[in-house]
Coordinates of C-alpha atoms and ligand atoms in Angstrom, one line a residue:
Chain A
X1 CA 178.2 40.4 100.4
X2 CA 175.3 40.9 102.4
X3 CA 172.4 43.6 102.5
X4 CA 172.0 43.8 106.6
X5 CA 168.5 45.1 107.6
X6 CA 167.9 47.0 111.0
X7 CA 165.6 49.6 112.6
X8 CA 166.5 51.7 115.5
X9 CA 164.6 54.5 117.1
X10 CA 165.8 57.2 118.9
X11 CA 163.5 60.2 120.8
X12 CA 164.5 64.4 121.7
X13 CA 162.5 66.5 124.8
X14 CA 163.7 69.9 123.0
X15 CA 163.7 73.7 125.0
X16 CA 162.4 76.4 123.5
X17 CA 164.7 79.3 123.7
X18 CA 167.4 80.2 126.6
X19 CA 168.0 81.9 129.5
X20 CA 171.0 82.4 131.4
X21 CA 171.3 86.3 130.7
X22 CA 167.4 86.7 130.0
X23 CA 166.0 86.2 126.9
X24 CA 163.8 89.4 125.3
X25 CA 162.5 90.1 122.0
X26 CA 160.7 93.2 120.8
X27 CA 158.4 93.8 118.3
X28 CA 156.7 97.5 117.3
X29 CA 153.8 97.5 114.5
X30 CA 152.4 100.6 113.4
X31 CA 149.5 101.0 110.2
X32 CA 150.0 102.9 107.2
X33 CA 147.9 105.5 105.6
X34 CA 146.7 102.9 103.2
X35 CA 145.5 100.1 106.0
X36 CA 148.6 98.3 106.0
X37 CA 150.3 97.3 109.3
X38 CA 154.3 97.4 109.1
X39 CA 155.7 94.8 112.0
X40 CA 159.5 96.1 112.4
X41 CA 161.9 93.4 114.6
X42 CA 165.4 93.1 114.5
X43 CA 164.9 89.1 113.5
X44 CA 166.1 88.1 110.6
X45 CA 164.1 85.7 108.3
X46 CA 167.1 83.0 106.9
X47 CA 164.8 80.8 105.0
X48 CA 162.7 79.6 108.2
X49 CA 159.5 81.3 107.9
X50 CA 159.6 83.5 110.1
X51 CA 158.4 86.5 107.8
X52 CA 155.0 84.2 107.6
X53 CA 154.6 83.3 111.1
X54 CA 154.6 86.7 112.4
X55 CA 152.6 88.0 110.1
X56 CA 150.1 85.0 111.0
X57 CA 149.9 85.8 114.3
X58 CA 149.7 89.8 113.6
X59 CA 146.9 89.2 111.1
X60 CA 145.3 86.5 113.4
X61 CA 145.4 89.2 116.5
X62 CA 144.4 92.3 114.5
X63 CA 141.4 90.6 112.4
X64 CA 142.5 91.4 109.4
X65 CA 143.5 89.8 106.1
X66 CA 147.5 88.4 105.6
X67 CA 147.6 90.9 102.9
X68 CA 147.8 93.6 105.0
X69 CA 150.8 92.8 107.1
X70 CA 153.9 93.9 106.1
X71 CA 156.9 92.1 108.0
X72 CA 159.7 94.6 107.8
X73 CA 162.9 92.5 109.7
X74 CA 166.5 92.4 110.2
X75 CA 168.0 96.1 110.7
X76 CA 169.6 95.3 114.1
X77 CA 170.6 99.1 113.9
X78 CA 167.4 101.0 113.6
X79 CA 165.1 98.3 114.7
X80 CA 163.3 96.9 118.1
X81 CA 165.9 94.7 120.0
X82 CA 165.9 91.0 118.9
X83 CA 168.3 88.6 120.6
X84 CA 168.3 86.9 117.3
X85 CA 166.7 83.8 115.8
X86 CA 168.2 80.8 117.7
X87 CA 167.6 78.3 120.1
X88 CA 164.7 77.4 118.2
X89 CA 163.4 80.6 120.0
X90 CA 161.9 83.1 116.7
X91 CA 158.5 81.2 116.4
X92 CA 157.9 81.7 120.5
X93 CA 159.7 85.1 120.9
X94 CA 158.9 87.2 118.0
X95 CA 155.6 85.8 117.8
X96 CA 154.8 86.2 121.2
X97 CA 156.3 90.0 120.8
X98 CA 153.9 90.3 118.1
X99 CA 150.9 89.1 119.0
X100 CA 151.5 91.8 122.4
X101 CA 152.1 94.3 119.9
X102 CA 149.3 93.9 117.6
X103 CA 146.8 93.7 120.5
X104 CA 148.1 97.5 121.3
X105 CA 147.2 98.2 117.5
X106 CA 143.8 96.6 117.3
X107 CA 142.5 98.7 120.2
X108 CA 143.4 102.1 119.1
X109 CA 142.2 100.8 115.3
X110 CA 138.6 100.3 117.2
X111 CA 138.6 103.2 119.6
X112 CA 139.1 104.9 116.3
X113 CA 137.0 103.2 114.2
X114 CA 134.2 103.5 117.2
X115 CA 134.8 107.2 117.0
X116 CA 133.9 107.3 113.3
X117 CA 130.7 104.6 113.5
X118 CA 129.6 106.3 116.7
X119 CA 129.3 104.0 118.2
X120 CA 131.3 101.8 121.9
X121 CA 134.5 100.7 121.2
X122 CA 133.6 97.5 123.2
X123 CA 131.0 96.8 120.2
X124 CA 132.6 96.3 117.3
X125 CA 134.3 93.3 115.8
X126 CA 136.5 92.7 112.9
X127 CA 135.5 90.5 110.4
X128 CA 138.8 89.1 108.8
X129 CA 138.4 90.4 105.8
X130 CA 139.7 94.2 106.4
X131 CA 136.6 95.5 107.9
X132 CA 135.7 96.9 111.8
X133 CA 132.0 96.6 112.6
X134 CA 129.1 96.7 115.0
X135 CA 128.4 93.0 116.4
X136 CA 124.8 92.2 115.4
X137 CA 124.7 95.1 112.7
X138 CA 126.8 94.1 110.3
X139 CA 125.4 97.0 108.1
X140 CA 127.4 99.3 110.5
X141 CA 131.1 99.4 109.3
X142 CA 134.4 100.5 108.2
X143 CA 137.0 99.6 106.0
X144 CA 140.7 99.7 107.4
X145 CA 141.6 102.2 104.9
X146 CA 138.7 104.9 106.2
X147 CA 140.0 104.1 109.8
X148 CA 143.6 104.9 109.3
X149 CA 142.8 107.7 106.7
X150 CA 140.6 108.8 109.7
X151 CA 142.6 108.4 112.4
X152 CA 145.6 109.9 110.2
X153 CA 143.7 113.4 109.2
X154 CA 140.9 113.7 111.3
X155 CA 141.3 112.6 114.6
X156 CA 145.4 112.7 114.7
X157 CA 146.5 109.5 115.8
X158 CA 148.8 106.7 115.5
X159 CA 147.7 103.6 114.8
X160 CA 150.5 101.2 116.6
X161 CA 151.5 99.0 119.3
X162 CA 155.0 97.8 121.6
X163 CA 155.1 94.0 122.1
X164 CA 157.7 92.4 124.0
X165 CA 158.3 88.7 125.2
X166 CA 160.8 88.3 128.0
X167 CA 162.0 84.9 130.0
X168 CA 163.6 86.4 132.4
X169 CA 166.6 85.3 134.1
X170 CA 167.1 82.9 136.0
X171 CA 169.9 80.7 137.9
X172 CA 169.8 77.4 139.8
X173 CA 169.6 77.1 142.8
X174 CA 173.1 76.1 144.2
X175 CA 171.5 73.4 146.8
X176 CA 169.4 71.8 144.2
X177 CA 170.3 72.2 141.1
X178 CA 166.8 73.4 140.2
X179 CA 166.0 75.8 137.8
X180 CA 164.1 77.1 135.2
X181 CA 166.2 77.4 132.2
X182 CA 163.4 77.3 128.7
X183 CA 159.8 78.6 128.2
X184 CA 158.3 75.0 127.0
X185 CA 159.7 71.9 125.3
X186 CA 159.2 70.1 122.1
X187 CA 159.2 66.5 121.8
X188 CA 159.6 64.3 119.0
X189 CA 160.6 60.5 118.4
X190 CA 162.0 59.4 115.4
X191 CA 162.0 55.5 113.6
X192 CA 164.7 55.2 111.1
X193 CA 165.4 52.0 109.0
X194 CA 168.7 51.0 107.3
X195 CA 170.4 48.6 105.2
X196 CA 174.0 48.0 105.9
X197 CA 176.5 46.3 102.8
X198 CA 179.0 44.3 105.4
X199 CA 181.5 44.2 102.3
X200 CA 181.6 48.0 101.8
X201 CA 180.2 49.3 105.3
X202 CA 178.0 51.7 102.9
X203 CA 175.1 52.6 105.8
X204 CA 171.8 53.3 103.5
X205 CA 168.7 55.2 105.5
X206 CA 165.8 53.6 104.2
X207 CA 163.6 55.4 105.8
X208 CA 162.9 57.8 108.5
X209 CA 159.5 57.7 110.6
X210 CA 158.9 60.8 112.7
X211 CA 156.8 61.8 115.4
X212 CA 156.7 65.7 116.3
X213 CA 154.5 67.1 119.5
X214 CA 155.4 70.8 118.8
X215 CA 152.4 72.7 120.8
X216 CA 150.5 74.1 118.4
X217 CA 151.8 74.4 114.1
X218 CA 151.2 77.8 113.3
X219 CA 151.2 77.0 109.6
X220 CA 151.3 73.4 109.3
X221 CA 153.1 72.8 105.3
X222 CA 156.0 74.5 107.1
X223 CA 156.2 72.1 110.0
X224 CA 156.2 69.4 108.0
X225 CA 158.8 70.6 105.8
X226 CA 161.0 71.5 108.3
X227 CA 161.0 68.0 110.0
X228 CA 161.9 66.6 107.0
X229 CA 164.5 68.9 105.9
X230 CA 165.8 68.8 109.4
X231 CA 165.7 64.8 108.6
X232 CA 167.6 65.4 105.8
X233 CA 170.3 67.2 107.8
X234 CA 170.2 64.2 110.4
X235 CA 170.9 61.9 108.0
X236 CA 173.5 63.8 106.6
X237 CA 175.1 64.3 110.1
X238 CA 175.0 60.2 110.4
X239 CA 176.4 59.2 107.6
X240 CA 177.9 61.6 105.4
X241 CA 179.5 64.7 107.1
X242 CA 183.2 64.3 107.4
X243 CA 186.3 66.3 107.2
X244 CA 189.0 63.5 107.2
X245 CA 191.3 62.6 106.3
X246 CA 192.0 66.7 106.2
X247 CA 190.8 67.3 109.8
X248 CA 191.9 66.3 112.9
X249 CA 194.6 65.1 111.2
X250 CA 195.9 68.3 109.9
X251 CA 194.6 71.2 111.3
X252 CA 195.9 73.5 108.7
X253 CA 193.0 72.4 106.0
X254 CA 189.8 71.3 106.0
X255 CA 187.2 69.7 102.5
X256 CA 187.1 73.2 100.6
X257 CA 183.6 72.6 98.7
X258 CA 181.2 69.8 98.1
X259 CA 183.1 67.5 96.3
X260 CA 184.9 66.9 99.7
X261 CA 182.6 67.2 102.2
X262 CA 179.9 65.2 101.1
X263 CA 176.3 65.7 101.8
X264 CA 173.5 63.5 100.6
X265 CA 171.7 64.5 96.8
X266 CA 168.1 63.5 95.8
X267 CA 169.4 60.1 95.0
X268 CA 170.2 58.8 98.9
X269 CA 167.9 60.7 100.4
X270 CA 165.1 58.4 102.9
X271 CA 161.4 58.0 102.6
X272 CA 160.3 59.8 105.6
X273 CA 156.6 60.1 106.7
X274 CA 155.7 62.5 109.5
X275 CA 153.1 63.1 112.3
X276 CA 152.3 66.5 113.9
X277 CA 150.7 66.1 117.7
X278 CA 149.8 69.7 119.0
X279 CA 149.4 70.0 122.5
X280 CA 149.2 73.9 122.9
X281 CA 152.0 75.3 124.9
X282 CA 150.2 77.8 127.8
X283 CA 153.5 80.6 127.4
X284 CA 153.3 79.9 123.5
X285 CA 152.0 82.4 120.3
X286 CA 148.4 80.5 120.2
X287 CA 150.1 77.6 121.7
X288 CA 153.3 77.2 119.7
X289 CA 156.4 76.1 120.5
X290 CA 160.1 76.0 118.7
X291 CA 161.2 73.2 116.0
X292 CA 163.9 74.9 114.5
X293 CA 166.9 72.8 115.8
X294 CA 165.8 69.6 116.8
X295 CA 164.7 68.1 113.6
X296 CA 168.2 67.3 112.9
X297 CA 168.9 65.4 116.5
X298 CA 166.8 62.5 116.5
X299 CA 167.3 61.4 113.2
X300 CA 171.1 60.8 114.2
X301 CA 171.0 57.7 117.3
X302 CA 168.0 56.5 115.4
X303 CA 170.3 55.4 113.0
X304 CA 173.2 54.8 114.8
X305 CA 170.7 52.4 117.0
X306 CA 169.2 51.0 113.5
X307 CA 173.0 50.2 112.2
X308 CA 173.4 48.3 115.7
X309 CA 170.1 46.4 115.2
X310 CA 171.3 45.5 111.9
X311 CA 175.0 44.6 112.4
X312 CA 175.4 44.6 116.1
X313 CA 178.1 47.2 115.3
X314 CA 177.9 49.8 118.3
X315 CA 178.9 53.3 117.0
X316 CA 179.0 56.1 119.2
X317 CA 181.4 58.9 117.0
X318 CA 179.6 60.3 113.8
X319 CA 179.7 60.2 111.1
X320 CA 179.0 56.3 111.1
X321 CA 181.2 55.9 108.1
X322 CA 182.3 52.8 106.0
X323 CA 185.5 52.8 107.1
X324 CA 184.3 52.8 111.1
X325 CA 181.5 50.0 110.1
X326 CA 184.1 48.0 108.5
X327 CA 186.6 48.0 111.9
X328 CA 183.4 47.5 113.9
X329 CA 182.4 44.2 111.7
X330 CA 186.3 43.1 111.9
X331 CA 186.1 43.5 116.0
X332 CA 182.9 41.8 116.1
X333 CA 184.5 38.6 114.1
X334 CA 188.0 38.6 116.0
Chain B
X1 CA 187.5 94.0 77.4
X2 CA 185.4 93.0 74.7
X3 CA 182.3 93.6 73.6
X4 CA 179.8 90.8 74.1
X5 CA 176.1 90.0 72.9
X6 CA 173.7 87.5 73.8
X7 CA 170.4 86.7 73.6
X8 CA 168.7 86.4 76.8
X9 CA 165.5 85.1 77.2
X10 CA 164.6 86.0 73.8
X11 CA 166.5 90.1 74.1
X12 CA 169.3 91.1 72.7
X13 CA 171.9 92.4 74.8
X14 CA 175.2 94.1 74.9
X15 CA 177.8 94.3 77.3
X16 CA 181.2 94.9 78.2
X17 CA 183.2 91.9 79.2
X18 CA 186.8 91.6 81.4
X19 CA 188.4 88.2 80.6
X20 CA 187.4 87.3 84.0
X21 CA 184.1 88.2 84.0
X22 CA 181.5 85.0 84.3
X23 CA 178.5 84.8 82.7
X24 CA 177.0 85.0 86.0
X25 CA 178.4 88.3 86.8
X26 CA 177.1 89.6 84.0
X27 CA 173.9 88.5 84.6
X28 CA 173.7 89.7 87.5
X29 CA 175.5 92.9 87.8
X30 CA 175.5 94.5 84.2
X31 CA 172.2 93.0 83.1
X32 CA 170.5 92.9 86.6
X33 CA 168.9 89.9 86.4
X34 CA 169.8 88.3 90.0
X35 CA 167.9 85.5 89.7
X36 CA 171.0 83.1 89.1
X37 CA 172.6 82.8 92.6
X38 CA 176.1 82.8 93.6
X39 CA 176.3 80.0 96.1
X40 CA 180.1 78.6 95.6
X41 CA 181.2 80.7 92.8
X42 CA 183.1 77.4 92.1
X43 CA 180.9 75.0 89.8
X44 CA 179.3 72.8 93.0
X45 CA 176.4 73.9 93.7
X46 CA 174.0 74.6 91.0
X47 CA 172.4 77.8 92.2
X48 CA 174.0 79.5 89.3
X49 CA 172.7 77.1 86.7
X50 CA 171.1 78.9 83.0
X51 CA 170.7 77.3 79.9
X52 CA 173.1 78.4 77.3
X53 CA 172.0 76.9 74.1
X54 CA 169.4 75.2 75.8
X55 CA 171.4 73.1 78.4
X56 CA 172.2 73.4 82.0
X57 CA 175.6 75.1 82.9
X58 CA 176.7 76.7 85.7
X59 CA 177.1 80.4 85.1
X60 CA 180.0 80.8 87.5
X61 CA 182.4 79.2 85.7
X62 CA 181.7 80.5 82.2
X63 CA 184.0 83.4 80.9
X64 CA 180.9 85.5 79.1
X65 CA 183.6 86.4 76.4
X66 CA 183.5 82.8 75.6
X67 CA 179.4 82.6 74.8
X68 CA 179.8 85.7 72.9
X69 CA 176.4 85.5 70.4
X70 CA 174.8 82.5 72.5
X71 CA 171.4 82.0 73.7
X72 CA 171.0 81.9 77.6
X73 CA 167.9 81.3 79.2
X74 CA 168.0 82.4 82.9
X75 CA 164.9 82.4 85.6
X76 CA 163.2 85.6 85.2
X77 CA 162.3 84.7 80.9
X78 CA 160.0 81.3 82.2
X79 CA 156.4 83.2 83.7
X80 CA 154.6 84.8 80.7
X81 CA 153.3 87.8 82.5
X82 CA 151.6 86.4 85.3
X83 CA 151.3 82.6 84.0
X84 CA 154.4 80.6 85.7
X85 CA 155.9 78.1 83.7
X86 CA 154.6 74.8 84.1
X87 CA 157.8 73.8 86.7
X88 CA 157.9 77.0 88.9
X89 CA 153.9 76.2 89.1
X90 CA 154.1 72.8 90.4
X91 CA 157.6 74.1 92.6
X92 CA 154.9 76.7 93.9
X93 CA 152.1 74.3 94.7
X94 CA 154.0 71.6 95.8
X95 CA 156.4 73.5 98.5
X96 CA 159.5 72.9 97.0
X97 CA 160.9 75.9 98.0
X98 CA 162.1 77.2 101.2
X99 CA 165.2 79.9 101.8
X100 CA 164.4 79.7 98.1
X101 CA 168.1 80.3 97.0
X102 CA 168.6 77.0 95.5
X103 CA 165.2 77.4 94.0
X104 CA 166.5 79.0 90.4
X105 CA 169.1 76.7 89.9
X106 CA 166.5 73.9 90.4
X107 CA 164.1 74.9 88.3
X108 CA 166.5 75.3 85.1
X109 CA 167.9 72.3 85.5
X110 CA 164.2 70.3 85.6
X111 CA 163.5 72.8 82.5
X112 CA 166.1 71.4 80.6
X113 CA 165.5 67.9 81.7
X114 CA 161.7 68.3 80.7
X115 CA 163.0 69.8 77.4
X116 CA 164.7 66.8 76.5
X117 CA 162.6 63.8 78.1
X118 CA 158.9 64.6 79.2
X119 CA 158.4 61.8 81.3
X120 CA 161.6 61.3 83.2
X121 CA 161.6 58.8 86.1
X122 CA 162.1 59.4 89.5
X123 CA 166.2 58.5 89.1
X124 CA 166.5 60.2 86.2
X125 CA 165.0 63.3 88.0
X126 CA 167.6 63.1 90.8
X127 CA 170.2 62.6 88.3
X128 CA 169.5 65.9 86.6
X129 CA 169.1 67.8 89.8
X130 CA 172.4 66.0 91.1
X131 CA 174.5 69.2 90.9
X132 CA 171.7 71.5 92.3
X133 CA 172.7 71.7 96.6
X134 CA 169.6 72.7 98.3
X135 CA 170.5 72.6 102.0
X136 CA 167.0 73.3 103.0
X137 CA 163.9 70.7 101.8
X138 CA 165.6 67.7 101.9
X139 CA 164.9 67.1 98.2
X140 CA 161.6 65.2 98.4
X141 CA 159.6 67.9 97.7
X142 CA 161.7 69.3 95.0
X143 CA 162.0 66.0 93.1
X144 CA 158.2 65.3 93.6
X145 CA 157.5 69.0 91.9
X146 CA 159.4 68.4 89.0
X147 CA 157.4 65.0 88.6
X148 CA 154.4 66.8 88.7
X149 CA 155.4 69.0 86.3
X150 CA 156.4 67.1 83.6
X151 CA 152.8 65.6 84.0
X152 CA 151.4 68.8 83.5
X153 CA 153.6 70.2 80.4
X154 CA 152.4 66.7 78.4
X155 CA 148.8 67.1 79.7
X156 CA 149.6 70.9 78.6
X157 CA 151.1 70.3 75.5
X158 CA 147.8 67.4 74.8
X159 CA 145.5 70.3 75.1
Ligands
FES401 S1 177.7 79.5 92.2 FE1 177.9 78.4 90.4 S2 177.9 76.3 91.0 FE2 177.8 77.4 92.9
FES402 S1 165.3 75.9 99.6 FE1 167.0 76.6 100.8 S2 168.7 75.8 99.7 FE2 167.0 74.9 98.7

């Protein structure tokens, strides 16, 4: 038995969004009474983070505190149209939708506020902290809660804003071939490492190195984790993922739960060490652009390119399984 | 039916049981404590896992007629007003948590595994965590925070 060493690398240019049809999302934000700002959309938060991006950008575009943002998602009936979060598009959309929206907002908030201090709209600043007030004078200001109570009972308005993002459609162009299918693209590169057992065909990821230009990371922790989680996936795509001997071979049954369709625990998963490159994206929310699906691609001919360096087995179906590592070896030796 | 008590997190409670009801179902719908997830409903996934009696089980596949008088601690008994347990502290510092619905699960099992050995090692960590699916972090970060905190219960408990 021996441990086979190899490293493979493998690289993903990733779109941002679709087209075809056109691709819109909406976003409305209105404040409360109490100086909160509600952002309604139609996307749904599913564990991505998309709750905390929007309200980033909302609270980054309004000048005022996180606190203050209330992200109110995912009633496709009652709320602003949302294609949906796909297509690694939610980050770039919504945010985008936002951003449009709470620029609306932040003007009335100072045309209101300037109507209180008595002072030109076109003079005051916010000061991140929940407070509108005169640039140069910072004795001269207002707390959120005073403008909205004030623009509420006193001067009878609404505090709120429309924000959409569109990419409209668009087809090639039949000569050419040419179009303009995605907003912006992510690219990333991934290193993996593996050790291959030539008596069992076991394929063990070592370690994953990753390299991720993604425009701009609105909130970078979450970045990181999901390249690594996405790692995690691609791993688990490569090498562990599999519905025989249930499917193709019968198509009546597939693995019911995960004793048979085996993903990998704590104990087999890689080391993986990560870089973030932001080059701001011109069409992105503060330059960002979409991560959500490619984390899991690269990861998966990295390793498939590792196993070859390794073994000189050349697999091209996943997942690279024992069994296919063991008929590669046995072709390699006949 | 039967009548069933247990003690959760400390509280007395009673409850009326169908032979088919699971300790998770209870939990959740007549005692409304919804921390304990129902991922599989099956016994492989580990979002379910409480302690009963102190050790790890997963609620879905235990009749509550069966625990009748037991001690089950679930999720929502750890913080002490607003001071989080040592584990959901270093699960909240260190990012372990993303969708957030293995997140329970994980945190009673490294509770009971802390119980019983303060200073685990790293394999002994992903062997208590082992039926615990999180389809989200990729694990790293979840088996670094439960590192973390077992070196802040003994630096704690020191104190
Ligand atoms: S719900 Fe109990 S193990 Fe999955
Ligand atoms: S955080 Fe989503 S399943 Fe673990």
């Amino acid at each position: 038995m021996t441990l086979l060493r190899g490293r493979g690398y493998a690289s993903v240019n990733y779109p941002t969004g679709m087209n075809l049809g056109g691709d819109p999302s909406q976003a409305l934000i209105h404040a409360t009474t109490m100086g909160g700002f509600v952002i309604s959309l139609s996307s749904v938060d599913l564990g991505q983070g998309l709750k905390t991006v929007v309200a980033q950008c909302a609270a980054e575009t309004l000048g005022m505190p996180m606190e203050n943002v209330i992200v109110d998602t995912a009633d496709t009936d009652t709320g602003p149209h949302c294609m949906g979060t796909f297509a690694s598009r939610g980050t770039h959309r919504i945010g985008n939708a936002v951003i449009m929206a709470a620029r609306e907002a932040r003007e009335v908030m100072l045309a209101v506020a300037a109507d209180e201090l008595e002072v030109d709209a076109g003079d005051l600043e916010t000061d991140g902290t929940g407070f509108v007030r005169l640039k140069g004078s910072p004795a001269t200001e207002i707390h959120i809660q005073d403008i909205t109570l004030a623009a509420h009972f006193k001067q009878g308005k609404t505090i709120s804003g429309r924000g959409i993002f569109l990419k409209e459609r668009n087809y090639p162009v039949p000569e050419t071939g040419e179009m303009d299918p995605d907003s912006c693209q992510a690219h990333a590169c991934t290193v993996a490492e593996v050790e291959v057992d030539d008596e069992t065909g076991i394929v063990t990821v070592l370690s994953l190195h990753n390299a991720y230009e993604i425009g701009r990371a609105l909130n970078p922790a979450m970045a990181a984790q999901q390249v690594e989680g996405g790692g995690w996936m691609g791993v688990s795509h490569a090498v562990f993922e599999s519905t025989e001997p249930y499917y193709p071979a019968s198509r009546d049954h597939g693995p019911v739960d995960f004793c048979e369709y085996l993903m990998p625990g704590p104990a087999e998963i890689p080391v993986q060490s990560s870089v973030i490159l932001e080059r701001p994206a011109s069409n992105g929310p503060f330059g960002a652009k979409g991560i959500g699906e490619m984390t899991a691609n690269a990861p998966i001919p990295a390793i498939a390119n590792a196993i070859f360096d390794a073994c000189g087995v050349r697999l091209t179906t996943m997942p690279f399984t024992p069994e296919s590592i063991l008929r590669g070896l046995d072709a390699l030796r006949a | 039916m039967r009548i069933v008590n247990l003690k959760v997190n400390g509280v007395g409670k009673t409850f009326i049981a169908r032979p088919e009801t699971t300790l998770l179902l209870a939990l959740r719908e007549q005692l409304g404590l919804t921390g304990a997830k129902r991922g599989c409903a099956q016994g492989a996934c580990g979002s379910c896992t409480v302690l009963l009696e102190g050790e790890p089980v997963v609620s879905c596949l235990v009749p509550a007629v069966t625990v009748d008088g037991a001690d089950i601690a679930t999720v929502e008994g750890l913080a002490d007003g607003p001071a989080l347990s040592h584990v959901q502290q270093a699960f909240l510092d260190g990012f372990a948590t993303q969708c957030g619905f293995c997140t329970p699960g994980m945190i009673m099992s490294a509770e009971a595994l802390l119980d019983r050995n303060p200073d685990p090692t790293r394999d002994e960590v992903n062997e208590a965590i082992s039926g615990n699916v999180c389809r989200c972090t990729g694990y790293e970060p979840i088996v670094s925070a439960i590192l973390d905190a077992a070196v802040r219960r003994r630096e704690g408990a020191k104190l």
